[in-house]
Short mmCIF file of C-alpha atoms in Angstrom, two decimals:
data_model
loop_
_atom_site.label_atom_id
_atom_site.label_comp_id
_atom_site.label_asym_id
_atom_site.label_seq_id
_atom_site.Cartn_x
_atom_site.Cartn_y
_atom_site.Cartn_z
CA MET A 1 0.80 -1.29 11.46
CA ASP A 2 -0.31 0.58 8.40
CA TYR A 3 0.02 -0.66 4.84
CA LEU A 4 0.38 2.20 2.38
CA THR A 5 0.37 2.53 -1.39
CA VAL A 6 3.28 4.01 -3.32
CA GLU A 7 1.27 7.16 -4.07
CA ASN A 8 2.11 8.23 -0.53
CA PHE A 9 5.86 8.27 -1.25
CA GLU A 10 8.49 9.58 -3.60
CA LYS A 11 10.74 7.67 -5.95
CA GLY A 12 13.56 6.10 -3.96
CA ALA A 13 11.48 5.00 -0.96
CA VAL A 14 11.33 1.35 -2.02
CA PHE A 15 14.99 1.32 -3.00
CA ASP A 16 15.93 2.70 0.42
CA LEU A 17 14.01 -0.05 2.23
CA LEU A 18 15.47 -2.80 0.06
CA ARG A 19 19.00 -1.37 0.27
CA ARG A 20 18.82 -1.30 4.06
CA ALA A 21 17.34 -4.78 4.31
CA PHE A 22 19.76 -6.38 1.84
CA GLU A 23 22.86 -4.44 2.94
CA PRO A 24 24.94 -7.57 3.76
CA LEU A 25 24.45 -8.82 0.18
CA MET A 26 24.77 -5.45 -1.56
CA ASN A 27 27.01 -5.13 -4.58
CA GLN A 28 26.89 -2.94 -7.69
CA GLU A 29 24.74 -5.37 -9.65
CA LEU A 30 22.14 -5.76 -6.89
CA GLU A 31 22.09 -2.02 -6.24
CA ALA A 32 21.43 -1.31 -9.93
CA LYS A 33 18.68 -3.95 -10.01
CA LEU A 34 16.96 -2.50 -6.94
CA ARG A 35 17.18 1.05 -8.31
CA ARG A 36 15.56 -0.09 -11.59
CA TYR A 37 12.81 -1.83 -9.62
CA ASP A 38 12.12 1.33 -7.62
CA GLU A 39 11.93 3.35 -10.86
CA GLN A 40 9.51 0.83 -12.41
CA ILE A 41 7.23 1.07 -9.38
CA PHE A 42 7.02 4.84 -9.40
CA ASP A 43 6.97 5.20 -13.19
CA ASN A 44 4.11 2.67 -13.47
CA PRO A 45 1.82 3.27 -10.50
CA ASP A 46 -1.18 1.55 -12.14
CA THR A 47 0.64 -1.72 -12.90
CA VAL A 48 3.88 -2.53 -11.05
CA GLY A 49 3.14 0.16 -8.47
CA ALA A 50 -0.32 -1.28 -7.77
CA CYS A 51 1.25 -4.57 -6.65
CA ILE A 52 3.18 -3.33 -3.68
CA PHE A 53 2.57 -1.86 -0.26
CA LEU A 54 4.90 -0.21 2.20
CA THR A 55 4.63 -1.10 5.85
CA GLN A 56 4.64 1.66 8.43
CA TYR A 57 4.90 1.22 12.18
CA GLU A 58 4.54 4.20 14.51
CA ASN A 59 5.00 6.60 11.57
CA GLU A 60 8.23 4.93 10.40
CA LEU A 61 8.63 2.93 7.20
CA ILE A 62 9.86 -0.50 8.23
CA GLY A 63 9.26 -2.71 5.22
CA MET A 64 7.49 -3.52 2.01
CA ALA A 65 5.88 -6.41 0.15
CA SER A 66 5.25 -6.89 -3.55
CA TRP A 67 3.67 -9.46 -5.82
CA ASP A 68 3.04 -10.36 -9.43
CA PRO A 69 -0.61 -11.14 -10.21
CA ARG A 70 -0.12 -12.15 -13.85
CA GLN A 71 -0.33 -15.89 -13.15
CA HIS A 72 -3.78 -15.62 -11.52
CA PRO A 73 -5.02 -17.69 -9.67
CA LYS A 74 -1.39 -18.02 -8.50
CA ALA A 75 0.11 -15.00 -6.77
CA VAL A 76 3.87 -14.76 -7.02
CA ILE A 77 5.45 -12.95 -4.07
CA GLY A 78 8.21 -10.63 -5.17
CA TYR A 79 10.54 -8.43 -3.20
CA ASN A 80 9.61 -8.13 0.44
CA CYS A 81 11.61 -7.00 3.42
CA ILE A 82 11.73 -5.59 6.91
CA ILE A 83 14.60 -3.23 7.72
CA PRO A 84 17.22 -4.63 10.14
CA GLU A 85 16.26 -2.70 13.27
CA PHE A 86 12.75 -4.22 13.12
CA GLN A 87 13.71 -7.77 12.15
CA GLY A 88 13.16 -10.67 14.55
CA LYS A 89 10.14 -9.01 16.17
CA GLY A 90 7.31 -10.60 14.18
CA PHE A 91 6.87 -7.75 11.69
CA GLY A 92 7.83 -9.92 8.71
CA SER A 93 5.21 -12.56 9.53
CA THR A 94 2.56 -9.91 10.17
CA GLN A 95 3.37 -8.26 6.85
CA LEU A 96 3.25 -11.63 5.06
CA LEU A 97 -0.12 -12.48 6.63
CA GLU A 98 -1.47 -9.11 5.41
CA LEU A 99 -0.26 -9.97 1.92
CA LEU A 100 -1.87 -13.43 2.04
CA GLY A 101 -5.15 -11.88 3.20
CA ARG A 102 -5.10 -9.57 0.19
CA PHE A 103 -4.47 -12.53 -2.08
CA ARG A 104 -7.52 -14.32 -0.70
CA GLU A 105 -9.66 -11.19 -1.13
CA ASP A 106 -8.51 -10.91 -4.76
CA GLY A 107 -9.43 -14.52 -5.53
CA PHE A 108 -5.98 -16.07 -5.61
CA THR A 109 -5.91 -19.74 -4.68
CA GLU A 110 -2.15 -20.23 -4.44
CA ALA A 111 0.85 -18.22 -3.30
CA ILE A 112 4.37 -18.99 -4.42
CA VAL A 113 7.65 -17.44 -3.37
CA THR A 114 11.33 -18.05 -4.04
CA THR A 115 14.09 -17.25 -1.60
CA GLY A 116 17.79 -17.99 -1.43
CA GLU A 117 19.67 -20.79 0.29
CA HIS A 118 22.30 -18.29 1.49
CA PRO A 119 22.43 -18.05 5.32
CA PHE A 120 21.18 -14.45 5.01
CA PHE A 121 17.77 -15.85 3.97
CA GLU A 122 17.36 -18.36 6.82
CA PRO A 123 14.95 -16.07 8.74
CA SER A 124 12.84 -15.76 5.58
CA GLN A 125 12.82 -19.51 5.09
CA LYS A 126 11.63 -20.02 8.67
CA MET A 127 8.99 -17.31 8.28
CA TYR A 128 7.49 -18.86 5.15
CA ILE A 129 7.31 -22.28 6.80
CA SER A 130 5.78 -20.83 9.98
CA CYS A 131 3.08 -19.16 7.84
CA GLY A 132 2.16 -22.48 6.23
CA PHE A 133 4.28 -22.57 3.09
CA GLN A 134 5.71 -25.90 1.94
CA GLU A 135 9.08 -26.20 0.24
CA THR A 136 8.62 -27.52 -3.31
CA ARG A 137 12.02 -27.27 -4.99
CA ARG A 138 15.69 -26.44 -4.55
CA TYR A 139 17.84 -25.54 -7.51
CA ASN A 140 20.95 -23.63 -8.45
CA GLU A 141 20.88 -21.34 -11.47
CA GLY A 142 22.95 -18.57 -9.94
CA ARG A 143 26.53 -17.47 -10.23
CA ASP A 144 27.57 -18.80 -6.84
CA PRO A 145 27.52 -22.62 -6.86
CA ARG A 146 27.42 -22.70 -3.05
CA TYR A 147 23.95 -21.15 -2.82
CA GLY A 148 20.86 -21.93 -4.81
CA SER A 149 17.22 -21.00 -4.55
CA ILE A 150 14.24 -22.50 -2.75
CA ASP A 151 10.66 -22.40 -3.99
CA TYR A 152 7.75 -22.44 -1.53
CA HIS A 153 4.02 -22.94 -2.15
CA LEU A 154 0.91 -22.24 -0.11
CA THR A 155 -2.65 -23.19 -0.99
CA LEU A 156 -4.91 -20.30 0.04
#
């Protein structure tokens, strides 16, 4: 697998990956949020755009991972995904391990991530745990009272 910077792509590439990965949850609000995120990445390549990589496998974009370094020495994992046709094949874990390796190289001592309780996110929950993350908190601040969020932590 290759991990590429946003300079190799045009605006819309990150949105396309996220749209495909989150298709079952897609609504107008989420679509608008993901489009704004894509614009921020490409409009700010030295800040937001420097904290993301796109994952390529056999010359095809299959996913992406992003982070927020502003809480150093904690690294906050942001949007990350693998598109559906490549899910369940170990690409998500491999991508996550690449991200954690970068954190270690950059002197981060902790990684934190939040995911949803919705059944859609069960593979992500399992992936974080299999990569050594520990669940630290469950809470519900969203619009749907049935599904909250889960925080995970990993000491690097």
